[in-house]
mmCIF file of C-alpha atoms in Angstrom:
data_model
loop_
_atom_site.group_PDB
_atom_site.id
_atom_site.type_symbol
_atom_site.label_atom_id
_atom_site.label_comp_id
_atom_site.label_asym_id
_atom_site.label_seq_id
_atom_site.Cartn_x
_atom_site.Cartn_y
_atom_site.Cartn_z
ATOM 1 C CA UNK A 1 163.391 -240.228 2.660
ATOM 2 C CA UNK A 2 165.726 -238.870 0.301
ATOM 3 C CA UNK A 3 169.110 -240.565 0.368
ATOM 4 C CA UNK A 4 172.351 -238.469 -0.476
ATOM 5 C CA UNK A 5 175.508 -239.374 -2.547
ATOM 6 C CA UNK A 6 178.573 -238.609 -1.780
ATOM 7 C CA UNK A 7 180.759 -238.953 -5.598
ATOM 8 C CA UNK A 8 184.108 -240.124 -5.803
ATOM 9 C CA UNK A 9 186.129 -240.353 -8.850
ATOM 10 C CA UNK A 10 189.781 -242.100 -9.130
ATOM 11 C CA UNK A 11 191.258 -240.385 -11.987
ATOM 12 C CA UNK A 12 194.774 -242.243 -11.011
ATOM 13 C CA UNK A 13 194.199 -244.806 -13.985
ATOM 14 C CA UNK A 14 197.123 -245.646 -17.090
ATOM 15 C CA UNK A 15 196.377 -247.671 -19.243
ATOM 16 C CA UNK A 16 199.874 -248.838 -21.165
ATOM 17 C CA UNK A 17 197.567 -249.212 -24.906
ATOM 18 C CA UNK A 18 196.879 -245.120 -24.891
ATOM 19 C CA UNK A 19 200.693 -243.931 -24.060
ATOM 20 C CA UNK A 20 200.751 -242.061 -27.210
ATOM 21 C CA UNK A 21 197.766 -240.279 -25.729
ATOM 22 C CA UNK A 22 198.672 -239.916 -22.093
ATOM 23 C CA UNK A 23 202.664 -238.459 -22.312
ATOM 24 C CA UNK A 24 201.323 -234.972 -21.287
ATOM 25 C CA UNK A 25 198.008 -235.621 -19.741
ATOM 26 C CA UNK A 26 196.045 -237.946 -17.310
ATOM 27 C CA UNK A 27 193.564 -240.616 -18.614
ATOM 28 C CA UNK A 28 190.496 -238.766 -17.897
ATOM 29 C CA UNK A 29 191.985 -235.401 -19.361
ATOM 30 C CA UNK A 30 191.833 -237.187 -22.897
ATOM 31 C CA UNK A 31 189.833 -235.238 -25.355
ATOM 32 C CA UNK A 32 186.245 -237.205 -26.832
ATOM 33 C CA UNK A 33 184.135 -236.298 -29.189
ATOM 34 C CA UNK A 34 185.558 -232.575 -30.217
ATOM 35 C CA UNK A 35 184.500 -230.535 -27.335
ATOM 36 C CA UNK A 36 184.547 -232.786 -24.520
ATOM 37 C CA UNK A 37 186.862 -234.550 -22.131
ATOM 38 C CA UNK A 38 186.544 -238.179 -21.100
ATOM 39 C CA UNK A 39 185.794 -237.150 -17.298
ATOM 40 C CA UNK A 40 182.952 -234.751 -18.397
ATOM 41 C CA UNK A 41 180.569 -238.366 -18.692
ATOM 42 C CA UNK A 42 181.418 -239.589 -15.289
ATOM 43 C CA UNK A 43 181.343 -236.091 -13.582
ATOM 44 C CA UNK A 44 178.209 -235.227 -15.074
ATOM 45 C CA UNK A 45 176.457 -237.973 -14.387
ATOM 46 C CA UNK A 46 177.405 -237.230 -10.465
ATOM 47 C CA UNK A 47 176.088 -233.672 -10.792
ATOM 48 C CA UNK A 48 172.767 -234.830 -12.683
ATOM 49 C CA UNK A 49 172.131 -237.463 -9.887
ATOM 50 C CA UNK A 50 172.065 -234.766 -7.405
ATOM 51 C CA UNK A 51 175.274 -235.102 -6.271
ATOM 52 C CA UNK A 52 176.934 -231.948 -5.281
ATOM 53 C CA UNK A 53 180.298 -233.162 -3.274
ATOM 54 C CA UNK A 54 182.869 -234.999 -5.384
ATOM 55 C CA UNK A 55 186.223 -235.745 -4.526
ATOM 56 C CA UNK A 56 188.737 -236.210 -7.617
ATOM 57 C CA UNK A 57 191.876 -238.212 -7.192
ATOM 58 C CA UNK A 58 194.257 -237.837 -9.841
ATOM 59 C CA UNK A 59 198.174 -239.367 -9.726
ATOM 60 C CA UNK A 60 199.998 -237.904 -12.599
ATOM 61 C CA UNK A 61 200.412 -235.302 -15.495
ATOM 62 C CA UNK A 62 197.020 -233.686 -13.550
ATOM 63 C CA UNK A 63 197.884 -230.273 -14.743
ATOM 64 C CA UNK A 64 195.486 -230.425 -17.653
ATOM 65 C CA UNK A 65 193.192 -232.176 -15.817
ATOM 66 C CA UNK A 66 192.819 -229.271 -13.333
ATOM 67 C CA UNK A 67 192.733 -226.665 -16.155
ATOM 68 C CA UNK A 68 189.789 -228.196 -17.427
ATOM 69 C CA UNK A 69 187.789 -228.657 -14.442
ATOM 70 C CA UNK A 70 188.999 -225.839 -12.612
ATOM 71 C CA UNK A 71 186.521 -224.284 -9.771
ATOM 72 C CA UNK A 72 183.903 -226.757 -11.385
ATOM 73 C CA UNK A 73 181.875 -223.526 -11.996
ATOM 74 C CA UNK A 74 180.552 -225.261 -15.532
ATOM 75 C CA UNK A 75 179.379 -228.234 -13.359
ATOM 76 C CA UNK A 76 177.746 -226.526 -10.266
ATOM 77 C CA UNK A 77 180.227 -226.914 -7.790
ATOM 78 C CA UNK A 78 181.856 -223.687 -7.189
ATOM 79 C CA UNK A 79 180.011 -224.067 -3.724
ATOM 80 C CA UNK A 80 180.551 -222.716 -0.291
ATOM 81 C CA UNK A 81 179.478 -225.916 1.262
ATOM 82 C CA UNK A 82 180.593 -229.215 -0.739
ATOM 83 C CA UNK A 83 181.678 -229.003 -4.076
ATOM 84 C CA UNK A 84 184.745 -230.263 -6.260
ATOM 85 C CA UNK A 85 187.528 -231.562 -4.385
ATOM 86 C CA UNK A 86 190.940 -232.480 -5.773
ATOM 87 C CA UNK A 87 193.529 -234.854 -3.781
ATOM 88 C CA UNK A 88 196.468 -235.648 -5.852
ATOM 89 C CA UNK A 89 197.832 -238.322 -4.664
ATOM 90 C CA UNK A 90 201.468 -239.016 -2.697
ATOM 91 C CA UNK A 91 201.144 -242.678 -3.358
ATOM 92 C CA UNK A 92 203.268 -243.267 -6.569
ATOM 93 C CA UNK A 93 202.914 -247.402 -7.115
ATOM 94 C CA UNK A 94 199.865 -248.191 -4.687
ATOM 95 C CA UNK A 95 197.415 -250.506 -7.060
ATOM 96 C CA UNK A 96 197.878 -249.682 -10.506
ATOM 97 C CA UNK A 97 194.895 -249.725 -12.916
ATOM 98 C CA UNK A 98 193.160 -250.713 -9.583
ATOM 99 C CA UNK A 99 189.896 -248.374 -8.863
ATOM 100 C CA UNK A 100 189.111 -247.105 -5.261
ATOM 101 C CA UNK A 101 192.501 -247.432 -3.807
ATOM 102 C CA UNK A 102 192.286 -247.246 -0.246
ATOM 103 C CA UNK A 103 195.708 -245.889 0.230
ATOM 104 C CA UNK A 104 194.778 -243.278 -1.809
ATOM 105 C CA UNK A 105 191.582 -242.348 0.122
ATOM 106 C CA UNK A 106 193.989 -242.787 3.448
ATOM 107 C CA UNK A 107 195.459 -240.344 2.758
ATOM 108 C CA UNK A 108 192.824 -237.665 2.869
ATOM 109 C CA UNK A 109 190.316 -239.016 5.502
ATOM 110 C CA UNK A 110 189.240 -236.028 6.553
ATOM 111 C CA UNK A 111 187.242 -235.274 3.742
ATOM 112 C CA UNK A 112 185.455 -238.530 4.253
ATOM 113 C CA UNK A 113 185.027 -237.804 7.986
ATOM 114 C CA UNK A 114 183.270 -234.425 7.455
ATOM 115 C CA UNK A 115 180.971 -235.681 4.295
ATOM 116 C CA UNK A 116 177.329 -235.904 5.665
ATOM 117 C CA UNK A 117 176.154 -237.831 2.675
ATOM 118 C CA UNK A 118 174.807 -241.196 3.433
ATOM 119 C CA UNK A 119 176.195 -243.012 0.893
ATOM 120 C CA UNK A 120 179.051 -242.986 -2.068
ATOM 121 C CA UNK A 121 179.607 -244.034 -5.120
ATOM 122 C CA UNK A 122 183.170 -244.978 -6.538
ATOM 123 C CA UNK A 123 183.808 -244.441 -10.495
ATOM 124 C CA UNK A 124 186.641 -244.899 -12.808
ATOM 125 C CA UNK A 125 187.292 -241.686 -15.210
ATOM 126 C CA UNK A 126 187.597 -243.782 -18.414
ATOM 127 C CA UNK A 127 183.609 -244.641 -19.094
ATOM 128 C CA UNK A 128 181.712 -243.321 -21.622
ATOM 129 C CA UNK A 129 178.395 -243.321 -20.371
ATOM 130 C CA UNK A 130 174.542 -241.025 -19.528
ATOM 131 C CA UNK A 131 173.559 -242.780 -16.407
ATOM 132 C CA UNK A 132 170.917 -241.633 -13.041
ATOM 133 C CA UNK A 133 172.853 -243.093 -10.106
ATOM 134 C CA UNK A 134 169.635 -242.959 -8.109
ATOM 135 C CA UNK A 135 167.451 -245.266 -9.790
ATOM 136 C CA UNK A 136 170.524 -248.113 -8.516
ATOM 137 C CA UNK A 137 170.789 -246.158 -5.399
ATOM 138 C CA UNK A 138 167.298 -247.021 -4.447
ATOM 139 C CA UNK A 139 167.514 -250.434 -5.675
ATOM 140 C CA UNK A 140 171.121 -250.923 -3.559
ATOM 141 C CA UNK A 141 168.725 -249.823 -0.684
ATOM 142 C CA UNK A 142 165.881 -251.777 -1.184
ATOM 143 C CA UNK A 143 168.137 -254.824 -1.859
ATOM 144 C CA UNK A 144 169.834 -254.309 1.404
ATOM 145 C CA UNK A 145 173.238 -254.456 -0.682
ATOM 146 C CA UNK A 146 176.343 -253.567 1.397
ATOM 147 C CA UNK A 147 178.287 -252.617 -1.417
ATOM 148 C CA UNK A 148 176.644 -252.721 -5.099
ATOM 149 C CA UNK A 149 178.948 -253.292 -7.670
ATOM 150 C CA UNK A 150 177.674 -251.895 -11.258
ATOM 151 C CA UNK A 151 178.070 -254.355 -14.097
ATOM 152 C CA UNK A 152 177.504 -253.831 -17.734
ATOM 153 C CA UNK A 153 175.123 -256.066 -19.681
ATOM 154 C CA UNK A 154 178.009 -257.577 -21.425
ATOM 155 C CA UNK A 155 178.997 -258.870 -18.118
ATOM 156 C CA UNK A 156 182.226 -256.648 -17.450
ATOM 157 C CA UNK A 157 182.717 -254.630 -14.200
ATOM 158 C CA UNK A 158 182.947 -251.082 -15.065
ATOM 159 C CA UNK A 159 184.469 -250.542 -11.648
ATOM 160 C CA UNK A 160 181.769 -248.370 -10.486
ATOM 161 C CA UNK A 161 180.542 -248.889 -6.819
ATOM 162 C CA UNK A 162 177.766 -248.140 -4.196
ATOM 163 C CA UNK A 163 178.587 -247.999 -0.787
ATOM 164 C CA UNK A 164 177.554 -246.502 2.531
ATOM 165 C CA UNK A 165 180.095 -243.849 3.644
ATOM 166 C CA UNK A 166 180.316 -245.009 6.635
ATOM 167 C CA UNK A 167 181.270 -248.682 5.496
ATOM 168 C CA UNK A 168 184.215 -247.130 3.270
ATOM 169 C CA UNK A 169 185.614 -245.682 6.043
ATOM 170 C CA UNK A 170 186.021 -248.932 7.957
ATOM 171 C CA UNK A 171 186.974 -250.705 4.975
ATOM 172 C CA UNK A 172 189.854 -248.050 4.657
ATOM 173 C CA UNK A 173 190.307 -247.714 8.451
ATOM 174 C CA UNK A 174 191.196 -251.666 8.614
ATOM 175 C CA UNK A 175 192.783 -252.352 5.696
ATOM 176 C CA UNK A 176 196.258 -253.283 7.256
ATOM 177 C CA UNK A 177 194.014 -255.960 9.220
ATOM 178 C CA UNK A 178 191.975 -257.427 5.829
ATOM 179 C CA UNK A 179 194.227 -257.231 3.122
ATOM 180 C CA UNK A 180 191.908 -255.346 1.785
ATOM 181 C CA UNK A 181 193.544 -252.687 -0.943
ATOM 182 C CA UNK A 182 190.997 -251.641 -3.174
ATOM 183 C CA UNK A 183 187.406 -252.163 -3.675
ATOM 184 C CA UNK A 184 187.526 -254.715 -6.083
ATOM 185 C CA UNK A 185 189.356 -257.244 -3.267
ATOM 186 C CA UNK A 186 186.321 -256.866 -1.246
ATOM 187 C CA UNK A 187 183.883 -257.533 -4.005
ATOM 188 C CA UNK A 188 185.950 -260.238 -5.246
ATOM 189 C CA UNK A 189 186.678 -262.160 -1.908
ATOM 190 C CA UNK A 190 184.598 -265.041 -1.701
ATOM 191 C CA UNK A 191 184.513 -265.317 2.698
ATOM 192 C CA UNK A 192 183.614 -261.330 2.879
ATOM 193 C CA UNK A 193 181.197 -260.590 5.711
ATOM 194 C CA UNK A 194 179.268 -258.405 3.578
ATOM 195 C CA UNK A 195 176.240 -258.324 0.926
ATOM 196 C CA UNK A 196 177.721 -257.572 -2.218
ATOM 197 C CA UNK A 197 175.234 -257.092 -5.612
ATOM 198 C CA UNK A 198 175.520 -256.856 -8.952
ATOM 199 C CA UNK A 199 173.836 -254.270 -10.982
ATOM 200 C CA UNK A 200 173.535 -254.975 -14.435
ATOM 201 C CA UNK A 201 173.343 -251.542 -16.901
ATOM 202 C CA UNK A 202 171.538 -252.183 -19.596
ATOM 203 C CA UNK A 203 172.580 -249.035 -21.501
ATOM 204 C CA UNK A 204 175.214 -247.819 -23.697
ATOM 205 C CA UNK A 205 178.482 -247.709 -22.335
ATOM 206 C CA UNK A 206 182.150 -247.918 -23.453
ATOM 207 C CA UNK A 207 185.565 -248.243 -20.910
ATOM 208 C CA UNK A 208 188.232 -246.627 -22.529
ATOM 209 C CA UNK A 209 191.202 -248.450 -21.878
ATOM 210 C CA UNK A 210 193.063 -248.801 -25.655
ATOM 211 C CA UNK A 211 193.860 -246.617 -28.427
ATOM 212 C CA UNK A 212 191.391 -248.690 -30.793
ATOM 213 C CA UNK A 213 188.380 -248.658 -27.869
ATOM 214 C CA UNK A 214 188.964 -244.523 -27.735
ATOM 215 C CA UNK A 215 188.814 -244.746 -32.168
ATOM 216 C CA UNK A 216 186.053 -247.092 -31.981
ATOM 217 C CA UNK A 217 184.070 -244.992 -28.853
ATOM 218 C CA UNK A 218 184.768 -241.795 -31.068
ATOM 219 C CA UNK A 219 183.546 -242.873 -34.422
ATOM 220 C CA UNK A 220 180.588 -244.456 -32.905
ATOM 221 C CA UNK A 221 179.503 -241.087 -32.316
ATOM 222 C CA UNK A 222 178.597 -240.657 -35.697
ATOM 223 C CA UNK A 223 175.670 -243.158 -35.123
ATOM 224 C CA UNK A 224 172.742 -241.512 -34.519
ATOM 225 C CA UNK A 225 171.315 -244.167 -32.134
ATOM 226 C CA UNK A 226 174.451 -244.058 -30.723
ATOM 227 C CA UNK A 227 174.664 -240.367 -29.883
ATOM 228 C CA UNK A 228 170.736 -240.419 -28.863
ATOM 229 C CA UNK A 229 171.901 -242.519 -25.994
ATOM 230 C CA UNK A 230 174.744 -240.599 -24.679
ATOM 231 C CA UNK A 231 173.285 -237.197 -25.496
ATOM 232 C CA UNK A 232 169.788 -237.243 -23.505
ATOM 233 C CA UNK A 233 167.809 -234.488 -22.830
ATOM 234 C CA UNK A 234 167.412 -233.642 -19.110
ATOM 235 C CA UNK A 235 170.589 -235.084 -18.462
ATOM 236 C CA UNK A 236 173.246 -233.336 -20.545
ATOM 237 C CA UNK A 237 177.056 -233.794 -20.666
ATOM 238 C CA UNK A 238 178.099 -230.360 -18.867
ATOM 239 C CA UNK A 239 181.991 -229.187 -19.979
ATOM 240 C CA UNK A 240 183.795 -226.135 -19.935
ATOM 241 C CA UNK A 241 182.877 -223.765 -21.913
ATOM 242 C CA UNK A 242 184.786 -221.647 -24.413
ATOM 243 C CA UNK A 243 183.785 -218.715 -26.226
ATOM 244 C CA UNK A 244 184.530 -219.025 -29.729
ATOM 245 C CA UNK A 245 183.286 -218.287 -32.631
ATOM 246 C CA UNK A 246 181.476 -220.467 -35.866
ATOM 247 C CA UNK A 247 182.955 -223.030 -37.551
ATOM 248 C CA UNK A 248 184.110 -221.314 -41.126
ATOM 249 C CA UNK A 249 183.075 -223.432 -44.329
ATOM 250 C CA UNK A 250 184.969 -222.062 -47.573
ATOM 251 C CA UNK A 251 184.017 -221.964 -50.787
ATOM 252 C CA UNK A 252 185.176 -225.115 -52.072
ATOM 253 C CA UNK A 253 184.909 -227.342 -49.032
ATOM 254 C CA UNK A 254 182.769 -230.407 -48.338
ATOM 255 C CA UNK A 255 181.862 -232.277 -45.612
ATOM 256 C CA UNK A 256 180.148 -235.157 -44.926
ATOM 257 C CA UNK A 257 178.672 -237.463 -41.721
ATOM 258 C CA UNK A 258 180.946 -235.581 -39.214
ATOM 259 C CA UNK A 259 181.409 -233.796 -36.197
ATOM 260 C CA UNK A 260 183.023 -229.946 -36.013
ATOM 261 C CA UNK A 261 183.427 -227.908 -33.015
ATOM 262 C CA UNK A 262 183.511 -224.289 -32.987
ATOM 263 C CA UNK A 263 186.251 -221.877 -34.302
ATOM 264 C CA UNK A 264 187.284 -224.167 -37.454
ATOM 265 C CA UNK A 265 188.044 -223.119 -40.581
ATOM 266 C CA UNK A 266 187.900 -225.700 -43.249
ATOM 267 C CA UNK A 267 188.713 -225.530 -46.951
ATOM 268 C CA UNK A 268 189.356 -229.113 -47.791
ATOM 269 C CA UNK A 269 187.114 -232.304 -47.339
ATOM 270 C CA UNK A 270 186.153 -233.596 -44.155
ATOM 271 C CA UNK A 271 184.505 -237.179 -44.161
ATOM 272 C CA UNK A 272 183.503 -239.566 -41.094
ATOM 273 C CA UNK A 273 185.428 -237.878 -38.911
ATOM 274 C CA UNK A 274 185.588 -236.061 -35.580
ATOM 275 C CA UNK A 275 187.141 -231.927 -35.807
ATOM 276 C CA UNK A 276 188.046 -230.116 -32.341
ATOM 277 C CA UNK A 277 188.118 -226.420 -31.364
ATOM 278 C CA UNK A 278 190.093 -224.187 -33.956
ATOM 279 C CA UNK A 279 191.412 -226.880 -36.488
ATOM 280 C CA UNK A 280 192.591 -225.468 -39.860
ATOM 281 C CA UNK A 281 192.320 -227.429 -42.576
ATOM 282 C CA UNK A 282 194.088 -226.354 -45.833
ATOM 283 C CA UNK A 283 192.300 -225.937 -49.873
ATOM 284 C CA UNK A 284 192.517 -229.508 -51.286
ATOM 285 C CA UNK A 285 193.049 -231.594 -47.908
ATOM 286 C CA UNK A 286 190.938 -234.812 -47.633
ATOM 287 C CA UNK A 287 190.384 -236.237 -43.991
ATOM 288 C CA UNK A 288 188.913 -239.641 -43.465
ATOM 289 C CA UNK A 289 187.633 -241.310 -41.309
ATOM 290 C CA UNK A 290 190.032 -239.322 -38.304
ATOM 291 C CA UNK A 291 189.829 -237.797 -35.270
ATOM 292 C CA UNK A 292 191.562 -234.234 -34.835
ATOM 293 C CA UNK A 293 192.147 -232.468 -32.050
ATOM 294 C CA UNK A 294 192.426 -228.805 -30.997
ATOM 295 C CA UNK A 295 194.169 -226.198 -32.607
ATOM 296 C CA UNK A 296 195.960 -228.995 -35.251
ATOM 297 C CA UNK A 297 196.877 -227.108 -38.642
ATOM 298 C CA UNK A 298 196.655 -229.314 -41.993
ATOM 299 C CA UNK A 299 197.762 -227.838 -44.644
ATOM 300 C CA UNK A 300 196.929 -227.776 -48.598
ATOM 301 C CA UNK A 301 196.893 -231.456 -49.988
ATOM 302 C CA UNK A 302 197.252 -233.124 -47.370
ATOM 303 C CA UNK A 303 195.829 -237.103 -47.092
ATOM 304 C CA UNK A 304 194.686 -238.541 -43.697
ATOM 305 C CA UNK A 305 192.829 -241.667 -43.343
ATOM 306 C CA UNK A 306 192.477 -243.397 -39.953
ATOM 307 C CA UNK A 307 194.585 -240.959 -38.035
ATOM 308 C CA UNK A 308 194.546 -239.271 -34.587
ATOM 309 C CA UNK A 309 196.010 -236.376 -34.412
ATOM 310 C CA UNK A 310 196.682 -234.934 -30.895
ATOM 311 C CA UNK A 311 196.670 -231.070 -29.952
ATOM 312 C CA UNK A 312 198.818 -228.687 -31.792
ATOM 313 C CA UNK A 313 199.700 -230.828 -34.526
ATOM 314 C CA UNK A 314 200.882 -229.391 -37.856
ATOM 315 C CA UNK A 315 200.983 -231.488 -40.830
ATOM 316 C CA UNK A 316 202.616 -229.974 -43.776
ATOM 317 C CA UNK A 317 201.262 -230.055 -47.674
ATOM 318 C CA UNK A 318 201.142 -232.826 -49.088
ATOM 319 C CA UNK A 319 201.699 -235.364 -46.213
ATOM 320 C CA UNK A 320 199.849 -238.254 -46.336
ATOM 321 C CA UNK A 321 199.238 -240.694 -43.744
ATOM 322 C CA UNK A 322 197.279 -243.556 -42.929
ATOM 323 C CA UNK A 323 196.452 -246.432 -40.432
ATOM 324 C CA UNK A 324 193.933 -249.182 -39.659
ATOM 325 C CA UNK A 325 190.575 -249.464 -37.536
ATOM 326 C CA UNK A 326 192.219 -252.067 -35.157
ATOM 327 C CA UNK A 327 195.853 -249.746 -35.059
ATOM 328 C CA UNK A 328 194.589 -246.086 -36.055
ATOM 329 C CA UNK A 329 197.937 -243.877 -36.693
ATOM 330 C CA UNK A 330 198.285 -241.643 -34.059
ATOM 331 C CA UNK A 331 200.500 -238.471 -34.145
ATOM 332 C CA UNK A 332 201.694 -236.795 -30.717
ATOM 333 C CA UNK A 333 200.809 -233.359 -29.188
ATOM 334 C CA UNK A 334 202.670 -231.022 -30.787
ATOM 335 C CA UNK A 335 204.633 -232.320 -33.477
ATOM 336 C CA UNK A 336 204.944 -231.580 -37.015
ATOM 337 C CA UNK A 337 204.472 -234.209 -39.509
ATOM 338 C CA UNK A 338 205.964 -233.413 -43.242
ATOM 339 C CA UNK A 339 206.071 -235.121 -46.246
ATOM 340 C CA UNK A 340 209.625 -236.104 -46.707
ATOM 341 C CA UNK A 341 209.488 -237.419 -43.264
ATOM 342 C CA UNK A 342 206.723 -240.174 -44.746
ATOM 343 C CA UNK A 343 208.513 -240.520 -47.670
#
């Protein structure tokens, strides 16, 4: 019998470590790897799995969040029946950092009253991760698991869970009457009346919660074993597509054991380092070991080493800046960084 999944995602996560990342968007609206956003994993997982009804629940500074997703046309769920589903939520301070608030899910019931999938599954936005939900689907079944809580192999919840639909809605339903706030209280609670497993993931996955785990998660990239597991054929990382054209490479440029998205033009030297949609960079400029995002201009001379740069940044000639693996320096969206300011 084939079992359906119902997927829900609680994108209402902050983590204090990224603020300098997170002033004008949400948590899983944070850019990865050049052409990607942090949600795309999660999401398209769901969608590879089979799932086709998933129910976002963002909190704040959602905006981008919704750009990027929009109908979810680039993920297969621009559907008449199902689809993507957003509830923002009107719960400002219920469970912070907590995932699978069930005030949040309260709030919009009906969605979970007319869902005719068996079972759900409850993810975070923040994991970088390839996984088939219905390999652990069929062991949660087999098991006889009430809820299934997914562990990675270094023994840390990644605060994904496996549940029957039905079950969430009492757990939400009576939640006045347990205590109960959030999924992890019922996992947690030693006298529940339920079966609760552990599933332990033995493959790669990173939780993005700091600005050195999103610097670290980034660079890793570069790995080729690294990228082999995230990047797997038959189960690709769907996003939104842009139409743009070729990276440019001048005469005179070099660059070495990186990443470049489309539309770039690049005159300077680009080493170990991660380059979004439509970056500039200037004759003479040597980036190291950074990550830049979209539409940032560097101009002529200019020295980065362990730097994030965040959307629309310009950094003038002959700027240099610099920061460490543990404390990367990180410049916000839409700034300009010049050279006397450094000096």
């Amino acid at each position: 019998m084939k079992r359906k999944l119902l997927g829900i995602i609680d994108a209402t996560t902050y983590h204090d470590d990224l603020e300098e990342l997170l002033i004008h968007r949400s948590l899983a609206a944070l850019p990865f790897a050049g052409r990607y956003r942090i949600i795309d994993f999660v999401l398209s997982n769901m969608v590879n799995s089979g799932i086709r009804s998933v129910a976002i629940f963002p909190k704040m500074q959602y905006r981008s969040l919704m750009d990027h997703l929009g109908s979810g046309k680039n993920w297969d769920l621009n559907r008449k029946r199902d689809g993507l589903f957003f509830f923002p939520s009107p719960v400002v301070d219920s469970n912070p950092n907590r995932v699978g608030s069930f005030d949040l899910f309260a709030a919009n019931m009906d969605y979970f009253y007319r869902s005719t999938q068996e079972y759900a599954i409850i993810s975070n936005c923040y994991t970088i991760i390839n996984m088939d939900y219905k390999p652990i689907l069929e062991w949660h079944h087999d098991m006889h698991c009430d809820i299934t809580e997914i562990h990675h192999r270094d023994g840390r919840s990644m605060e994904m869970y496996l549940i029957k639909t039905s079950l969430l809605i009492k757990l939400i339903q009576s939640r006045n009457e347990t205590g109960y706030t959030c999924m992890r209280d019922v996992v947690q609670d030693m006298h529940n009346e339920y079966s609760i497993c552990r599933y332990d993931y033995d493959g790669y996955a990173v939780m993005v919660d700091s600005i050195a785990s999103y610097y670290d998660a980034s660079l890793n990239l570069l790995k080729p074993d690294v990228w082999g597991n995230l990047f797997v054929k038959g189960q690709p990382i769907l996003t939104k597509v842009k139409d743009e054209p070729p990276t440019k490479y001048e005469k005179g440029s070099l660059v070495k054991n990186s990443m470049i998205a489309n539309g770039c033009v690049i005159n300077g030297t680009v080493e170990n380092s991660i380059i979004s949609r439509g970056v500039k960079i200037g004759k003479g400029a040597v980036i190291k070991n950074c990550i830049v995002m979209q539409k940032c201009q560097i101009e002529e001379g200019v020295h980065l080493d362990t730097v994030i740069l965040d959307k629309d940044v310009r950094v003038e000639a002959g700027t240099r800046l610099s920061g460490t693996a543990h404390l990367p320096f990180v410049v916000r969206k839409g700034t300009k960084q010049g050279a006397l300011m450094n000096s």
